[in-house]
CSV table of C-alpha atoms in Angstrom, one decimal:
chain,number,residue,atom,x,y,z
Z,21,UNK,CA,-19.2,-48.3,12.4
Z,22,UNK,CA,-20.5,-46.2,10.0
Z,23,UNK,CA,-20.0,-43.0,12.0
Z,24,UNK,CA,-16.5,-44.1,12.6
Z,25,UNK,CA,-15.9,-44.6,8.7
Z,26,UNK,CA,-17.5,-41.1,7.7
Z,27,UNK,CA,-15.3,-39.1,10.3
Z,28,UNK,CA,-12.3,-41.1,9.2
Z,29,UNK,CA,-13.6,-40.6,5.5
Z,30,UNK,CA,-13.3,-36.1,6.3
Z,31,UNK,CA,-10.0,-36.8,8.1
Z,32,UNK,CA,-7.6,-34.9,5.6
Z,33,UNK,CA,-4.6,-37.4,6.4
Z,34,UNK,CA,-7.4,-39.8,5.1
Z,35,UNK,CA,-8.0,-38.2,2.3
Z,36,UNK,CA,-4.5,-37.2,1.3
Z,37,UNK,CA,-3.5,-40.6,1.7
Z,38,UNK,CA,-6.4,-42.7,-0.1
Z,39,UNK,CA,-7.3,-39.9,-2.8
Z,40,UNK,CA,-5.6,-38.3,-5.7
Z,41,UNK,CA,-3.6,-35.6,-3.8
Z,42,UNK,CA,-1.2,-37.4,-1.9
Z,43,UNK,CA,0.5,-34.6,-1.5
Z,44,UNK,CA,-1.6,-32.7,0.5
Z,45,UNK,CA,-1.5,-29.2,-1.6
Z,46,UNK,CA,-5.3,-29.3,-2.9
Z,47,UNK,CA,-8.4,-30.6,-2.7
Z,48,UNK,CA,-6.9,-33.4,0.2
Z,49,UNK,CA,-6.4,-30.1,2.8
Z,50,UNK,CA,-10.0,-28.5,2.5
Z,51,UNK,CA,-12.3,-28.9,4.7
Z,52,UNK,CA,-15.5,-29.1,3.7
Z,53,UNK,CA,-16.4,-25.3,5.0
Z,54,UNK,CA,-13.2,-24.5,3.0
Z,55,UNK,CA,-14.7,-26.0,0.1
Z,56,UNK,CA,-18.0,-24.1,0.4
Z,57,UNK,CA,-16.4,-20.2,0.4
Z,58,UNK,CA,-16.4,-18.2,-2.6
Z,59,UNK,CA,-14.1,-15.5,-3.3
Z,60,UNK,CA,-15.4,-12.0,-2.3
Z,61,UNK,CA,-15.5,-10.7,-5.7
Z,62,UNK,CA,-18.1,-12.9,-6.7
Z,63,UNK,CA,-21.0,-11.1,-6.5
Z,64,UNK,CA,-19.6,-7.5,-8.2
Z,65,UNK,CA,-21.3,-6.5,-11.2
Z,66,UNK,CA,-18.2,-4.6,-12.3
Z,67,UNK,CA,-14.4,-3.7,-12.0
Z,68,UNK,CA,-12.6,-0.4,-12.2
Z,69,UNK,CA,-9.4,0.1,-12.4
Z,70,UNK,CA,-7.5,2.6,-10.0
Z,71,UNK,CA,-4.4,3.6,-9.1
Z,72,UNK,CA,-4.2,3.5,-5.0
Z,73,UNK,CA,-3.4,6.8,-3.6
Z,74,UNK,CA,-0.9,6.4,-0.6
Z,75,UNK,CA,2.2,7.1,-2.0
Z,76,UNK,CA,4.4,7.9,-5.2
Z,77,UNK,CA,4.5,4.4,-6.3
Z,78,UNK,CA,1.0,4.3,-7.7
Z,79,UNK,CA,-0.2,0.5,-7.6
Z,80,UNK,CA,-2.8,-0.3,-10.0
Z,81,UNK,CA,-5.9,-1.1,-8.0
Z,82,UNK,CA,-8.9,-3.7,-9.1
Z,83,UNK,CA,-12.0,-1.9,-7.2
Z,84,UNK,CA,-15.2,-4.5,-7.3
Z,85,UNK,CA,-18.6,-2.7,-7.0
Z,86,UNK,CA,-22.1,-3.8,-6.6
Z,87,UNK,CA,-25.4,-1.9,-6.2
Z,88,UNK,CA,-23.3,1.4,-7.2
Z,89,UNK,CA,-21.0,0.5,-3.9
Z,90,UNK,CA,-17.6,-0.2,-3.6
Z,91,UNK,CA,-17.0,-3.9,-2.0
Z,92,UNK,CA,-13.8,-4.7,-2.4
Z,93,UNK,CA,-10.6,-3.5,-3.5
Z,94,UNK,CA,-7.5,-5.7,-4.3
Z,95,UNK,CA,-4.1,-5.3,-6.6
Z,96,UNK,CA,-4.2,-4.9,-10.4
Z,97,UNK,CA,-1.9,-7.9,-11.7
Z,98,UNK,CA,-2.6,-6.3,-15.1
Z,99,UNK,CA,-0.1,-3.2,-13.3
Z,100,UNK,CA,3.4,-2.8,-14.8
Z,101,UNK,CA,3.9,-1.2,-11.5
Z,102,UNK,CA,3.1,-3.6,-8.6
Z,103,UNK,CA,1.5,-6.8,-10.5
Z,104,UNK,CA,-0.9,-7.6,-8.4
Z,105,UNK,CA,0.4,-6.6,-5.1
Z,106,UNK,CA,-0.3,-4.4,-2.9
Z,107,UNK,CA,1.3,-3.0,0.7
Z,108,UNK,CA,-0.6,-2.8,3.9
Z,109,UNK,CA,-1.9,0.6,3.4
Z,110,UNK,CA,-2.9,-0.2,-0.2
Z,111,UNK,CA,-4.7,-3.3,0.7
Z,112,UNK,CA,-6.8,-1.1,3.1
Z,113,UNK,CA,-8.2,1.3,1.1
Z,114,UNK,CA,-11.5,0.3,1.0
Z,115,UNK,CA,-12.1,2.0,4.4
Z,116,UNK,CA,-11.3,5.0,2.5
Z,117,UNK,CA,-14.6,4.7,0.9
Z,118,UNK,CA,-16.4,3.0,3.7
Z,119,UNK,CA,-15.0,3.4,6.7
Z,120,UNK,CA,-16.9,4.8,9.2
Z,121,UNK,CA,-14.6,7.8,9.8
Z,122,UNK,CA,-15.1,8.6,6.2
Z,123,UNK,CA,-17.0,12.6,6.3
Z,124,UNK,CA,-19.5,12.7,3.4
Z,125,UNK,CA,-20.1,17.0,4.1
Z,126,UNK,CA,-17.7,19.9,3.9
Z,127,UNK,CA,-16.3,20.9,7.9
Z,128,UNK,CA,-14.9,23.8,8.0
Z,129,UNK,CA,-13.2,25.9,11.2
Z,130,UNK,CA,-13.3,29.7,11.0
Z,131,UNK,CA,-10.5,31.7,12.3
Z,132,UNK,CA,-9.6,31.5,15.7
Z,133,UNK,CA,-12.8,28.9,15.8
Z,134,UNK,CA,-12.2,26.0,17.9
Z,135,UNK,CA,-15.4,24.0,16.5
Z,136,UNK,CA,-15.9,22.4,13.0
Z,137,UNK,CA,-19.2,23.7,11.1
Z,138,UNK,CA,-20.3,21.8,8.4
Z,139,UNK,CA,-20.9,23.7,5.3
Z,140,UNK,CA,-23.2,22.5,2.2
Z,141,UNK,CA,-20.5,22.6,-1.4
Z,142,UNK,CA,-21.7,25.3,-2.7
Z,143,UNK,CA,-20.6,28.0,-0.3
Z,144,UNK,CA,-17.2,26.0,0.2
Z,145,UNK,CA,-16.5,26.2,-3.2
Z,146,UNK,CA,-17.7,30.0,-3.4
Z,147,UNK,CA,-15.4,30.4,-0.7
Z,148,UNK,CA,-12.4,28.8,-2.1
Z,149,UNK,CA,-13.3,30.8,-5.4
Z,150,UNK,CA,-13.2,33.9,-3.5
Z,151,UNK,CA,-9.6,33.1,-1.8
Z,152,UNK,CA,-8.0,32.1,-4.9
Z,153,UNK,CA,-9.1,35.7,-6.2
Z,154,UNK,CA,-8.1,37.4,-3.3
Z,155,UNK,CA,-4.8,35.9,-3.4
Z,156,UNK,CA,-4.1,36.4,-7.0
Z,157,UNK,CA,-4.8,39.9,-6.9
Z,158,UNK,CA,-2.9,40.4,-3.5
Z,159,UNK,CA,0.1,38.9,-5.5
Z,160,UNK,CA,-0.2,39.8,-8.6
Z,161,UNK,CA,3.2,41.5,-10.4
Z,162,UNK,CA,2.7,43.3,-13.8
Z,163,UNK,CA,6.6,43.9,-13.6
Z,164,UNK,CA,9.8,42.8,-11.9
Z,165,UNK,CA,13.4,44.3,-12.0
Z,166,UNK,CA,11.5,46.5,-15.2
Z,167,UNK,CA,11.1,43.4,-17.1
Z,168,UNK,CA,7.3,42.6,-17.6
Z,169,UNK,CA,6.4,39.3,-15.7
Z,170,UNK,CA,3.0,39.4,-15.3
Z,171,UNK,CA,2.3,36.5,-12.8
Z,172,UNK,CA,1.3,36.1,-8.9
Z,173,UNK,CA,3.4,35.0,-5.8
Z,174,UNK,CA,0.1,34.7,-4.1
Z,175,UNK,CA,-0.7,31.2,-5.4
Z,176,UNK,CA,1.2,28.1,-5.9
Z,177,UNK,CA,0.8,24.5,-6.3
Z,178,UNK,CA,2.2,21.0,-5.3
Z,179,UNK,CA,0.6,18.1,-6.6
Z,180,UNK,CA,0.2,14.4,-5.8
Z,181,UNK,CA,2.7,12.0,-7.4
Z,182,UNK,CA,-0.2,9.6,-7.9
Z,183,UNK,CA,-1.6,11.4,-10.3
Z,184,UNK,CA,-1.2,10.4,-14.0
Z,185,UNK,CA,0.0,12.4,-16.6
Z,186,UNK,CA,-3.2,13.8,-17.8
Z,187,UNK,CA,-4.4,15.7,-14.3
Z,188,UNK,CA,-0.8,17.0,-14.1
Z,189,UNK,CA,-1.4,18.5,-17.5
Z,190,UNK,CA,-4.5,20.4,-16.5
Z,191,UNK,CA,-3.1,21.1,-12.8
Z,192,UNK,CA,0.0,23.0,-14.6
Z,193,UNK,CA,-2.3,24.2,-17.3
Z,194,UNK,CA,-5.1,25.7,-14.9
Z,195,UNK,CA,-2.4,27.4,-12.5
Z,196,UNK,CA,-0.6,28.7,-15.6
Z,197,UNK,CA,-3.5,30.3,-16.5
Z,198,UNK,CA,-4.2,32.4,-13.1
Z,199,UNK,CA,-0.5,33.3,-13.5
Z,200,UNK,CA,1.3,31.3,-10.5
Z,201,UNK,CA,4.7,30.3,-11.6
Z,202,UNK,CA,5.7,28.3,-8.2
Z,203,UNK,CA,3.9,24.8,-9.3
Z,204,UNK,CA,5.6,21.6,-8.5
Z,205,UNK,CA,5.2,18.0,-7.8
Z,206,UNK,CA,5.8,15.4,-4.8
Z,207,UNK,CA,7.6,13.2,-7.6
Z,208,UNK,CA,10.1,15.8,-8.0
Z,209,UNK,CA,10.4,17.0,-4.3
């Protein structure tokens, strides 16, 4: 009999009935696994905020790491912009970070290559270096139409709507500098 009156005792029509939550939105439909869970962002040791970077909309993102790793990431509801939510692409953005597919090294295919090498940052960012050099000077017009321009055709830039205002500001500044005049954004596209 006693058996029979704990089982009936966890029976949640039991419970709903017979405790304080007759309606059956709270502590009446747990079970008692239910009851044990913790949320996920329990054991962080901190929160950054983010902004997620699939689209134009920029969502603010909460991102929960622990032991310098990122563990989960969920919607800001401090955001203006989404409050909280976030879509289906947003809400899986942890795998960018640790997804399996996620490349850690540079891979880069030559010309007419057909297989990826991997290259270490230095020389990948020599090499870009050396493009952006090439380019400029392969583009570079001191005059146009007699009036004096000085700028290059060889380089131009379009940048990520999800970028706040302050990386715009050095993206147009930086590109300004090496003299490109074509530099837009996805926003305005």
């Amino acid at each position: 009999m006693r058996r029979v009156r704990t089982w009936i005792g966890h029976w949640p029509a039991y419970r709903q009935l017979k405790g304080d939550d007759p309606l059956g939105r709270g502590a009446a439909a747990k079970s008692g696994r239910s009851g044990r869970l913790g949320p996920r962002v329990a054991s962080a040791e901190r929160v950054v905020k983010s902004i997620c970077p699939y689209c134009a909309v920029g969502c603010g993102q909460n991102v929960y790491v622990e032991d310098d790793r990122v563990t989960q990431i969920e919607g800001d509801p401090d955001s203006p912009v989404s409050r909280g939510r976030l879509c289906p692409k947003g809400s899986a953005s942890l795998q960018l970070t640790t997804g399996s597919a996620r490349e850690h090294e540079v891979l880069y295919r030559r010309p007419y290559g057909t297989q990826w090498e991997r290259l270490d940052l230095d020389t990948a960012m020599d090499m870009i270096t050396d493009r952006v050099i090439a380019s400029r000077r392969a583009g570079w017009q001191w005059e146009a139409d007699g009036a004096r321009t000085r700028r290059t055709l060889g380089i131009a830039s379009l940048g990520g709507a999800t970028l706040d205002n302050e990386e715009n500001y050095l993206i147009k500044k930086l590109f300004t500098a090496l003299g490109a005049i074509q530099i837009e954004n996805q926003a305005r596209i």
